[in-house]
Amino acid sequence: MFVKLTRSGGHTYAQLMESFRDASGTPRQRTVTTLGRVDEDGGQVDAVLATLLRAKGRSADVATPQIKFESALALGDVWALDQLWRELGFDALAGVFRRARYTTAVEHAIRVMVFNRLCDADSKLGALRWLQTVSMPGVEPSKITHQHLLRSMDALIDHQGAVDDCVAHLLRPLIDDELSVVFYDLTTIRSEGLSVQQGDVRHFGMSKEGGIARQFLLGVVQTADGMPIYHEVFDGNTAEAPTMLPTVRKVLARYPHIRRLVMVADRGLLSVDNLAELTRISLPSGQPLEFILAVPGRRYGEFAELLEPLHAQAQAHSSETITQAKWEGHRLVVAHDPVRAQEQTALRATRIAALQARAEQLAGKLDGQDAGEVHRGRKLSDSGAKARFFHEVAEAHLTKIVKVDLKSELFTYEIDAKALARAQMMDGKLLLVTNVADLSPAEIVQRYKSLADIERGFRVLKSEIEIAPVYHRLPERIRAHASICFMALILYRVMRQRLKAAGHSASPEMALAQLRRIQRQSVSINEGVPIAGISTIHRGQASVLAALNVRSPNPDTQLSLL
């Protein structure tokens, strides 16, 4: 038996509950009786307490006990994350900072910031406000301050090598050492502020979302199962291709137990220098590094002669075809999707037709002006028409096909039929360069298409974890912020894998929202020691905990006044 407090109509009621097991042995609870309102003086609850006092041999005229209820704190979501944090081995970070003789609990502060990213992403001050609303195991909110969080970020970067070694050690069991297929890609992270710091990583560059923004680059390496294993922060104006080789070398140094490694990377990371350098890299086991790289669209023209016979073969099929050829000593795998090709060809034709109509409109206005016609607005000149039309052609990304003669005195343009035919030949094609010898062309394409999973990881970083925009101005704090978000992404991916393996339909964010309703409650009588417990765990919440392979909070801590 235990007493449960419930709220209804603005009042608090005490209910006498009974725990039992049903016919299948499942623990259940049922209400025996409602004792009455606890916030009512002289009511039924007071009468029950007076009877119990007399039964204990105490005076029945003892003053009515003063019951004080504390605000309920969310427990379930941080409880589950804390269990995963310890199971994966992140609590070993405490040893890193103890050896560095830190007097404050740096690991507690890091854990608070990581959990906040997953539960209610906010600024560091916002994380402190959030901490007051949760009951995080082992963490005293009164001992966590804003300066504590910032100094812990500094400590994280000061000992980045030791922290990275610790994270790599806990991730090694999750990596297949016989054949590891890893994916590498970069994204841009928008930052705020106009100040310039020494060694600043914030620079203006072309954002992945489009447009120019002050930003930094974040590179992430993850396994075929979607587990992130490495991250790196680069300057915001860095080209993508030069980031690949340093990243590969650091991954190999961090995970020397891998016997075979296949690196898969997206467009923008391929260059002749990359291929030459990648070919010379060997693993600690002596096995050469293998790679699957997508050819960027801007370089498709270099493969025109090679693709002509392959294109002729693909035209005879109505479904996707995958063929291969040799290119500079490597395999060139070509996948052709006829449906996608038709869509791209039709879209380009529509854009060209719109540009031709626009050109006729401009030419008509020029001819009308020459004939003495009067038009609204400023008079159009041939040079003005050329500039306007060229700008529209550039916006449509058709400058290689629609040629505007900017040197001519008169407004003139032409359609390059050879360039148009070449572009149509490239439609619907995916070009992959690889040195992997034992995978079929279809398997090569399938491995590359799995790269889409890392893009989902970037979406998680930017949506659920809310890595951007970044308001830190110091480069070290920006790197620490990226490291904290990376740890949050690891926990997110582990949750996603376990929910999927258990056949549970909830996403990690939905699972945490459901667990957040498990609350820690406390009540004190006559200013005594507070009695704490947790709210009832419902079936849906229990299924989430089971899917995550996380034990439930101890039921013996449920609120009891008897």
Coordinates of C-alpha atoms in Angstrom, one line a residue:
M1 CA 0.0 0.0 0.0
F2 CA 1.1 3.6 -0.6
V3 CA -0.5 7.0 -0.9
K4 CA -0.6 8.8 -4.3
L5 CA -1.3 12.5 -4.7
T6 CA -3.3 13.6 -7.7
R7 CA -4.4 17.0 -9.0
S8 CA -8.0 17.7 -10.1
G9 CA -9.9 20.9 -10.4
G10 CA -7.1 22.9 -8.7
H11 CA -7.1 20.7 -5.6
T12 CA -4.8 17.9 -4.4
Y13 CA -6.3 14.6 -3.4
A14 CA -4.7 11.7 -1.5
Q15 CA -5.5 8.2 -2.8
L16 CA -4.7 4.9 -1.1
M17 CA -3.1 2.7 -3.8
E18 CA -2.4 -1.0 -3.9
S19 CA 0.2 -2.8 -6.0
F20 CA -0.5 -6.3 -7.3
R21 CA 0.3 -8.6 -10.2
D22 CA -2.3 -9.7 -12.7
A23 CA -2.7 -13.2 -14.0
S24 CA 0.2 -12.8 -16.4
G25 CA 2.5 -11.6 -13.6
T26 CA 2.6 -8.0 -14.8
P27 CA 2.9 -5.4 -12.0
R28 CA -0.3 -3.3 -11.8
Q29 CA -1.7 -0.6 -9.5
R30 CA -5.3 0.1 -8.4
T31 CA -7.0 2.7 -6.3
V32 CA -8.4 1.3 -3.0
T33 CA -10.0 4.5 -1.9
T34 CA -9.7 8.3 -2.0
L35 CA -8.8 9.7 1.4
G36 CA -9.8 13.2 0.6
R37 CA -8.3 16.6 -0.1
V38 CA -4.9 17.3 1.5
D39 CA -5.3 21.1 1.1
E40 CA -8.5 21.2 3.2
D41 CA -8.2 22.0 6.9
G42 CA -10.2 19.7 9.2
G43 CA -11.2 17.5 6.3
Q44 CA -11.2 13.7 5.8
V45 CA -7.4 13.5 5.5
D46 CA -7.0 15.3 8.8
A47 CA -9.4 12.8 10.4
V48 CA -7.4 9.9 9.0
L49 CA -4.2 11.4 10.4
A50 CA -5.7 12.0 13.8
T51 CA -6.9 8.3 13.9
L52 CA -3.4 7.1 13.0
L53 CA -1.9 9.3 15.7
R54 CA -4.2 7.9 18.3
A55 CA -3.4 4.3 17.1
K56 CA 0.3 5.2 17.6
G57 CA -0.4 6.3 21.2
R58 CA 0.0 10.0 20.5
S59 CA -2.3 12.7 21.5
A60 CA -5.1 13.2 19.1
D61 CA -5.1 17.0 19.7
V62 CA -1.7 17.4 18.0
A63 CA -1.8 20.4 15.7
T64 CA -2.8 19.6 12.1
P65 CA 0.4 18.7 10.2
Q66 CA 1.6 21.2 7.7
I67 CA 2.1 19.5 4.3
K68 CA 4.3 21.3 1.8
F69 CA 4.5 20.2 -1.8
E70 CA 7.5 20.9 -4.0
S71 CA 7.2 21.5 -7.8
A72 CA 7.4 18.3 -9.8
L73 CA 10.6 17.8 -11.8
A74 CA 10.9 16.0 -15.1
L75 CA 12.8 12.8 -14.5
G76 CA 12.2 10.2 -17.2
D77 CA 14.1 11.7 -20.2
V78 CA 17.2 12.7 -18.2
W79 CA 17.1 9.3 -16.4
A80 CA 17.1 7.4 -19.7
L81 CA 19.9 9.6 -21.1
D82 CA 21.9 9.2 -17.9
Q83 CA 21.6 5.4 -18.1
L84 CA 22.9 5.4 -21.8
W85 CA 25.6 7.9 -20.9
R86 CA 27.0 5.5 -18.2
E87 CA 26.4 2.4 -20.3
L88 CA 28.4 3.7 -23.2
G89 CA 31.2 4.9 -20.9
F90 CA 30.9 8.6 -21.2
D91 CA 31.2 8.8 -17.4
A92 CA 34.9 8.0 -17.9
L93 CA 35.3 11.6 -18.9
A94 CA 35.3 12.4 -15.1
G95 CA 38.6 10.6 -14.8
V96 CA 40.1 12.7 -17.6
F97 CA 39.5 15.9 -15.6
R98 CA 40.3 14.4 -12.2
R99 CA 43.8 13.6 -13.5
A100 CA 44.0 17.2 -14.7
R101 CA 43.3 18.2 -11.1
Y102 CA 40.1 20.2 -11.7
T103 CA 38.3 21.0 -8.5
T104 CA 34.9 21.4 -10.1
A105 CA 32.8 18.5 -11.6
V106 CA 33.6 19.2 -15.3
E107 CA 31.9 16.0 -16.4
H108 CA 28.7 17.0 -14.6
A109 CA 28.6 20.3 -16.6
I110 CA 29.3 18.6 -19.9
R111 CA 26.6 16.1 -19.2
V112 CA 24.1 18.9 -18.4
M113 CA 25.0 20.6 -21.7
V114 CA 24.8 17.4 -23.8
F115 CA 21.4 16.4 -22.3
N116 CA 20.1 19.9 -22.7
R117 CA 20.8 19.6 -26.5
L118 CA 18.6 16.6 -26.7
C119 CA 15.8 17.5 -24.3
D120 CA 15.4 21.3 -24.7
A121 CA 18.2 22.8 -26.7
D122 CA 19.0 26.3 -25.5
S123 CA 21.8 28.7 -24.7
K124 CA 24.1 28.1 -21.7
L125 CA 21.9 30.4 -19.6
G126 CA 18.9 28.6 -20.9
A127 CA 20.5 25.3 -19.9
L128 CA 20.6 26.5 -16.4
R129 CA 16.9 27.5 -16.4
W130 CA 16.1 24.0 -17.9
L131 CA 18.2 22.3 -15.2
Q132 CA 15.9 23.8 -12.5
T133 CA 13.0 21.9 -14.1
V134 CA 14.6 18.4 -14.2
S135 CA 15.9 15.9 -11.7
M136 CA 19.2 14.8 -13.2
P137 CA 20.7 11.9 -11.4
G138 CA 23.9 12.7 -9.5
V139 CA 23.8 16.5 -10.4
E140 CA 23.0 19.2 -7.9
P141 CA 21.6 22.2 -9.8
S142 CA 22.8 24.6 -7.1
K143 CA 26.4 23.8 -7.9
I144 CA 26.1 24.4 -11.6
T145 CA 26.6 28.1 -12.6
H146 CA 27.0 29.9 -15.9
Q147 CA 30.7 30.3 -15.3
H148 CA 31.0 26.6 -14.5
L149 CA 29.5 25.7 -17.9
L150 CA 31.8 28.1 -19.7
R151 CA 34.9 26.9 -17.8
S152 CA 34.0 23.3 -18.5
M153 CA 33.9 24.1 -22.2
D154 CA 37.4 25.6 -21.9
A155 CA 38.5 22.4 -20.1
L156 CA 37.0 20.3 -22.8
I157 CA 39.1 22.0 -25.4
D158 CA 42.3 22.2 -23.2
H159 CA 42.2 18.4 -23.0
Q160 CA 40.6 17.7 -26.4
G161 CA 43.1 15.0 -27.1
A162 CA 42.3 13.0 -24.0
V163 CA 38.6 13.5 -24.4
D164 CA 38.8 12.3 -28.1
D165 CA 40.7 9.3 -27.0
C166 CA 38.1 8.5 -24.3
V167 CA 35.2 8.9 -26.8
A168 CA 37.1 6.8 -29.4
H169 CA 37.7 4.0 -26.8
L170 CA 33.9 3.8 -26.0
L171 CA 33.0 3.8 -29.7
R172 CA 35.5 1.1 -30.8
P173 CA 33.2 -1.8 -29.8
L174 CA 30.5 -0.3 -32.2
I175 CA 32.9 -0.4 -35.2
D176 CA 33.4 -3.5 -37.3
D177 CA 37.2 -4.1 -37.4
E178 CA 37.0 -6.6 -40.3
L179 CA 35.4 -4.3 -42.9
S180 CA 34.5 -0.7 -41.9
V181 CA 32.6 1.4 -44.4
V182 CA 32.6 5.0 -43.2
F183 CA 31.0 8.0 -44.7
Y184 CA 32.5 11.5 -44.7
D185 CA 30.7 14.8 -45.5
L186 CA 30.7 18.4 -44.5
T187 CA 28.0 21.0 -43.7
T188 CA 28.1 24.7 -42.9
I189 CA 27.1 26.0 -39.4
R190 CA 25.9 29.6 -39.3
S191 CA 27.4 31.8 -36.5
E192 CA 26.4 35.2 -35.2
G193 CA 28.5 38.2 -34.3
L194 CA 30.8 40.5 -36.2
S195 CA 33.8 40.6 -33.9
V196 CA 37.1 39.1 -35.2
Q197 CA 39.1 36.9 -32.9
Q198 CA 42.7 35.6 -33.3
G199 CA 42.5 32.2 -35.0
D200 CA 38.8 32.7 -35.8
V201 CA 37.0 29.9 -37.5
R202 CA 34.1 32.1 -38.5
H203 CA 34.4 33.3 -42.1
F204 CA 32.0 34.4 -44.8
G205 CA 31.4 31.7 -47.3
M206 CA 28.7 30.0 -49.4
S207 CA 26.2 28.3 -47.1
K208 CA 24.7 24.9 -47.8
E209 CA 21.3 26.5 -47.3
G210 CA 22.2 29.1 -50.0
G211 CA 23.6 32.6 -49.9
I212 CA 26.6 34.1 -48.2
A213 CA 26.8 33.7 -44.4
R214 CA 29.4 34.0 -41.6
Q215 CA 29.9 30.3 -40.7
F216 CA 32.3 27.5 -40.0
L217 CA 32.5 24.0 -41.5
L218 CA 31.7 20.9 -39.6
G219 CA 33.0 17.6 -41.0
V220 CA 31.5 14.3 -39.7
V221 CA 32.6 10.7 -40.2
Q222 CA 30.1 8.0 -39.5
T223 CA 29.8 4.2 -39.9
A224 CA 27.4 2.4 -42.3
D225 CA 25.1 1.9 -39.3
G226 CA 24.8 5.7 -38.8
M227 CA 27.1 5.9 -35.8
P228 CA 29.2 9.1 -35.8
I229 CA 32.9 8.3 -34.9
Y230 CA 34.7 11.5 -35.7
H231 CA 34.2 15.3 -36.2
E232 CA 36.3 18.2 -37.1
V233 CA 35.8 22.0 -37.2
F234 CA 37.2 23.9 -40.2
D235 CA 37.3 27.5 -41.2
G236 CA 34.1 28.8 -42.8
N237 CA 35.8 29.6 -46.1
T238 CA 37.7 26.4 -46.5
A239 CA 37.3 24.4 -49.8
E240 CA 35.8 20.9 -49.2
A241 CA 38.4 18.8 -51.0
P242 CA 41.5 19.7 -48.8
T243 CA 39.7 18.6 -45.7
M244 CA 39.5 15.0 -46.7
L245 CA 43.0 13.8 -46.4
P246 CA 43.6 15.2 -42.8
T247 CA 40.3 13.6 -41.8
V248 CA 41.2 10.2 -43.2
R249 CA 44.6 10.2 -41.4
K250 CA 43.0 11.2 -38.0
V251 CA 40.4 8.5 -38.3
L252 CA 43.0 5.9 -39.0
A253 CA 45.1 7.1 -36.0
R254 CA 42.1 7.0 -33.7
Y255 CA 40.9 3.6 -34.7
P256 CA 44.1 1.5 -35.5
H257 CA 42.3 -1.8 -34.9
I258 CA 40.4 -1.5 -38.2
R259 CA 41.8 -4.0 -40.7
R260 CA 40.0 -2.7 -43.8
L261 CA 38.5 0.7 -44.4
V262 CA 36.3 2.0 -47.2
M263 CA 35.8 5.7 -47.3
V264 CA 32.7 7.0 -49.0
A265 CA 32.4 10.7 -49.8
D266 CA 30.1 13.0 -51.7
R267 CA 30.6 15.4 -54.6
G268 CA 32.9 18.3 -53.9
L269 CA 35.5 16.1 -52.2
L270 CA 37.0 14.6 -55.4
S271 CA 40.2 16.0 -57.0
V272 CA 43.1 14.5 -58.8
D273 CA 45.4 15.4 -55.9
N274 CA 43.0 13.6 -53.5
L275 CA 43.0 10.5 -55.6
A276 CA 46.8 10.4 -55.8
E277 CA 47.1 10.9 -52.0
L278 CA 44.4 8.5 -51.1
T279 CA 45.9 5.8 -53.2
R280 CA 49.2 6.1 -51.2
I281 CA 47.5 5.8 -47.7
S282 CA 47.8 2.5 -46.0
L283 CA 46.1 1.2 -42.8
P284 CA 48.2 0.0 -39.8
S285 CA 47.5 -3.6 -41.0
G286 CA 49.2 -2.8 -44.3
Q287 CA 45.9 -2.9 -46.2
P288 CA 45.5 0.1 -48.6
L289 CA 42.8 2.6 -48.0
E290 CA 39.8 2.0 -50.3
F291 CA 37.4 4.7 -51.4
I292 CA 34.2 5.4 -53.2
L293 CA 34.0 9.1 -54.4
A294 CA 31.2 10.8 -56.3
V295 CA 32.3 12.9 -59.3
P296 CA 31.0 16.5 -59.0
G297 CA 28.8 17.7 -61.8
R298 CA 31.2 20.4 -62.8
R299 CA 33.7 17.7 -63.9
Y300 CA 31.2 15.6 -65.9
G301 CA 32.5 17.1 -69.2
E302 CA 35.8 15.3 -68.7
F303 CA 34.0 12.0 -69.0
A304 CA 32.0 12.8 -72.2
E305 CA 33.9 10.6 -74.6
L306 CA 34.0 7.7 -72.0
L307 CA 30.3 8.0 -71.4
E308 CA 29.1 8.0 -75.0
P309 CA 29.1 4.2 -75.5
L310 CA 27.7 3.7 -72.0
H311 CA 24.9 6.2 -72.7
A312 CA 24.0 4.4 -75.9
Q313 CA 23.6 1.2 -74.0
A314 CA 21.5 2.8 -71.2
Q315 CA 19.1 4.3 -73.8
A316 CA 17.9 0.8 -74.7
H317 CA 16.6 0.2 -71.1
S318 CA 13.6 1.6 -69.4
S319 CA 14.9 0.9 -65.9
E320 CA 18.0 1.8 -64.0
T321 CA 21.2 0.5 -65.5
I322 CA 24.7 0.3 -63.8
T323 CA 27.8 -0.1 -65.9
Q324 CA 31.5 0.5 -65.3
A325 CA 34.6 1.6 -67.2
K326 CA 38.3 2.4 -66.4
W327 CA 39.5 5.9 -65.7
E328 CA 43.0 6.8 -64.6
G329 CA 43.6 3.3 -63.2
H330 CA 40.4 3.3 -61.2
R331 CA 37.0 1.9 -61.7
L332 CA 34.4 4.4 -62.9
V333 CA 30.9 3.1 -62.0
V334 CA 28.0 4.8 -63.9
A335 CA 24.4 4.5 -62.8
H336 CA 21.7 5.8 -65.2
D337 CA 18.2 6.4 -64.0
P338 CA 15.9 7.0 -67.1
V339 CA 13.1 8.5 -65.0
R340 CA 15.4 11.0 -63.4
A341 CA 17.0 11.7 -66.8
Q342 CA 13.6 12.6 -68.3
E343 CA 12.8 14.9 -65.4
Q344 CA 16.1 16.8 -65.7
T345 CA 15.9 17.1 -69.5
A346 CA 12.3 18.4 -69.3
L347 CA 13.2 20.9 -66.6
R348 CA 16.1 22.2 -68.6
A349 CA 14.0 22.5 -71.7
T350 CA 11.4 24.5 -69.8
R351 CA 14.1 26.9 -68.5
I352 CA 15.6 27.3 -72.0
A353 CA 12.1 28.0 -73.5
A354 CA 11.5 30.6 -70.8
L355 CA 14.8 32.3 -71.5
Q356 CA 14.1 32.3 -75.3
A357 CA 10.8 34.0 -74.6
R358 CA 12.5 36.5 -72.4
A359 CA 15.1 37.2 -75.2
E360 CA 12.3 37.8 -77.7
Q361 CA 10.7 40.2 -75.3
L362 CA 13.9 42.2 -74.9
A363 CA 14.6 42.1 -78.7
G364 CA 11.0 43.2 -79.4
K365 CA 11.4 46.2 -77.1
L366 CA 14.7 47.2 -78.8
D367 CA 13.2 46.9 -82.2
G368 CA 10.1 48.9 -81.1
Q369 CA 12.3 51.7 -79.8
D370 CA 14.2 51.8 -83.1
A371 CA 10.9 52.1 -84.9
G372 CA 9.9 55.1 -82.7
E373 CA 7.5 53.3 -80.3
V374 CA 7.3 54.7 -76.8
H375 CA 7.4 52.3 -73.8
R376 CA 6.9 52.8 -70.1
G377 CA 10.0 53.0 -68.0
R378 CA 13.6 53.8 -68.9
K379 CA 14.8 53.3 -72.4
L380 CA 16.5 50.0 -73.0
S381 CA 19.9 49.8 -74.6
D382 CA 21.6 46.8 -76.3
S383 CA 24.2 46.6 -73.5
G384 CA 21.5 46.8 -70.9
A385 CA 19.6 44.0 -72.6
K386 CA 22.7 41.8 -72.8
A387 CA 23.4 42.4 -69.1
R388 CA 19.9 41.6 -68.0
F389 CA 19.7 38.5 -70.1
F390 CA 23.1 37.2 -69.1
H391 CA 22.1 37.6 -65.4
E392 CA 19.0 35.6 -65.9
V393 CA 20.9 32.9 -67.8
A394 CA 23.4 32.7 -65.0
E395 CA 20.6 32.3 -62.4
A396 CA 19.2 29.4 -64.4
H397 CA 22.8 27.8 -64.4
L398 CA 22.7 27.6 -68.2
T399 CA 25.7 29.8 -69.2
K400 CA 27.4 26.8 -70.9
I401 CA 24.4 26.2 -73.1
V402 CA 22.9 29.7 -73.7
K403 CA 25.7 31.8 -75.0
V404 CA 25.3 35.6 -74.7
D405 CA 27.7 37.5 -76.9
L406 CA 28.7 40.3 -74.5
K407 CA 31.3 41.7 -76.9
S408 CA 28.8 42.3 -79.7
E409 CA 27.4 45.8 -80.2
L410 CA 23.9 44.4 -80.6
F411 CA 21.9 42.1 -78.3
T412 CA 22.5 38.6 -79.5
Y413 CA 22.7 35.1 -78.1
E414 CA 22.8 31.5 -79.4
I415 CA 22.0 27.9 -78.1
D416 CA 25.1 25.7 -78.1
A417 CA 23.7 22.5 -79.5
K418 CA 26.8 20.5 -78.7
A419 CA 26.8 21.6 -75.1
L420 CA 23.0 20.9 -74.9
A421 CA 23.4 17.4 -76.2
R422 CA 26.3 16.7 -73.8
A423 CA 24.2 18.0 -70.8
Q424 CA 21.3 15.7 -71.9
M425 CA 23.7 12.8 -72.1
M426 CA 24.7 13.5 -68.4
D427 CA 21.1 13.6 -67.2
G428 CA 20.1 10.9 -64.7
K429 CA 23.7 9.7 -64.3
L430 CA 25.7 9.1 -61.1
L431 CA 29.4 8.8 -61.6
L432 CA 31.5 7.1 -58.9
V433 CA 35.3 6.6 -58.8
T434 CA 36.5 3.7 -56.7
N435 CA 39.4 1.4 -56.1
V436 CA 37.3 -1.2 -54.3
A437 CA 37.9 -4.4 -56.3
D438 CA 35.6 -7.0 -54.7
L439 CA 32.3 -5.2 -54.9
S440 CA 30.0 -5.3 -57.9
P441 CA 29.0 -2.1 -59.6
A442 CA 25.5 -2.4 -58.0
E443 CA 27.1 -2.8 -54.6
I444 CA 29.3 0.2 -55.1
V445 CA 26.2 2.3 -56.0
Q446 CA 24.3 0.9 -53.0
R447 CA 27.2 1.8 -50.6
Y448 CA 27.3 5.3 -51.9
K449 CA 23.5 5.8 -51.6
S450 CA 23.8 4.9 -47.9
L451 CA 25.6 8.3 -47.7
A452 CA 22.2 9.8 -47.4
D453 CA 22.1 8.7 -43.8
I454 CA 24.9 11.1 -42.8
E455 CA 22.8 13.9 -44.3
R456 CA 20.0 12.9 -41.9
G457 CA 22.6 13.2 -39.2
F458 CA 23.3 16.8 -40.3
R459 CA 19.5 17.5 -40.2
V460 CA 19.4 16.1 -36.7
L461 CA 22.3 18.4 -35.7
K462 CA 20.5 21.4 -37.1
S463 CA 17.0 20.6 -36.0
E464 CA 16.6 18.4 -32.9
I465 CA 20.1 19.3 -31.4
E466 CA 20.0 22.9 -32.8
I467 CA 23.7 23.3 -33.3
A468 CA 23.1 26.5 -35.2
P469 CA 23.2 29.5 -35.0
V470 CA 26.3 29.6 -32.8
Y471 CA 26.6 32.8 -30.6
H472 CA 30.1 31.9 -29.1
R473 CA 32.8 34.2 -30.4
L474 CA 36.0 32.5 -29.1
P475 CA 37.3 29.8 -31.5
E476 CA 37.8 27.4 -28.5
R477 CA 34.2 27.8 -27.3
I478 CA 32.9 27.1 -30.9
R479 CA 35.0 23.9 -31.0
A480 CA 33.7 22.9 -27.6
H481 CA 30.1 23.6 -28.7
A482 CA 30.6 21.4 -31.7
S483 CA 32.1 18.6 -29.5
I484 CA 29.1 18.8 -27.1
C485 CA 26.7 18.6 -30.1
F486 CA 28.7 15.6 -31.4
M487 CA 28.3 13.7 -28.1
A488 CA 24.6 14.5 -28.2
L489 CA 24.4 13.1 -31.8
I490 CA 26.1 9.8 -30.6
L491 CA 23.4 9.4 -27.9
Y492 CA 20.7 10.3 -30.4
R493 CA 22.0 7.6 -32.9
V494 CA 22.2 5.0 -30.1
M495 CA 18.6 5.7 -29.2
R496 CA 17.5 5.5 -32.8
Q497 CA 19.2 2.2 -33.4
R498 CA 17.7 0.6 -30.2
L499 CA 14.2 1.9 -30.9
K500 CA 14.5 0.6 -34.5
A501 CA 15.9 -2.8 -33.4
A502 CA 13.0 -3.2 -30.9
G503 CA 10.4 -2.4 -33.6
H504 CA 9.3 0.7 -31.7
S505 CA 7.6 3.3 -33.8
A506 CA 8.8 6.3 -31.8
S507 CA 11.6 8.5 -32.9
P508 CA 14.3 9.6 -30.3
E509 CA 12.7 13.0 -29.9
M510 CA 9.2 11.4 -29.4
A511 CA 10.6 8.9 -27.0
L512 CA 12.2 11.6 -24.9
A513 CA 9.0 13.7 -24.9
Q514 CA 7.0 10.7 -23.7
L515 CA 9.6 9.9 -20.9
R516 CA 9.6 13.6 -19.9
R517 CA 6.1 13.0 -18.3
I518 CA 7.7 10.7 -15.7
Q519 CA 8.2 13.2 -12.9
R520 CA 9.9 13.3 -9.5
Q521 CA 7.6 14.6 -6.8
S522 CA 8.4 15.5 -3.2
V523 CA 6.4 16.5 -0.1
S524 CA 7.4 17.5 3.4
I525 CA 5.3 17.4 6.6
N526 CA 5.9 19.9 9.4
E527 CA 9.1 21.2 7.7
G528 CA 10.6 17.7 8.0
V529 CA 12.8 15.8 5.6
P530 CA 11.1 15.8 2.2
I531 CA 9.7 12.5 1.1
A532 CA 10.4 11.9 -2.6
G533 CA 9.1 9.6 -5.2
I534 CA 8.2 9.3 -8.9
S535 CA 4.9 9.4 -10.7
T536 CA 3.3 6.2 -12.1
I537 CA 5.1 4.8 -15.2
H538 CA 2.5 4.1 -17.8
R539 CA 2.6 1.3 -20.3
G540 CA 3.8 3.5 -23.2
Q541 CA 6.6 4.9 -21.1
A542 CA 7.6 1.4 -20.0
S543 CA 7.7 0.2 -23.6
V544 CA 10.1 3.1 -24.5
L545 CA 12.4 2.3 -21.6
A546 CA 12.4 -1.4 -22.6
A547 CA 13.1 -0.6 -26.2
L548 CA 16.1 1.6 -25.1
N549 CA 17.3 -1.3 -22.9
V550 CA 17.2 1.1 -19.9
R551 CA 15.9 0.1 -16.5
S552 CA 13.0 2.0 -15.0
P553 CA 13.5 4.3 -12.0
N554 CA 13.2 2.3 -8.8
P555 CA 9.5 1.8 -8.0
D556 CA 10.4 1.7 -4.2
T557 CA 11.0 5.5 -4.5
Q558 CA 7.4 6.2 -5.3
L559 CA 5.8 8.9 -3.1
S560 CA 4.6 7.4 0.2
L561 CA 3.2 9.2 3.2
L562 CA 2.5 6.1 5.4

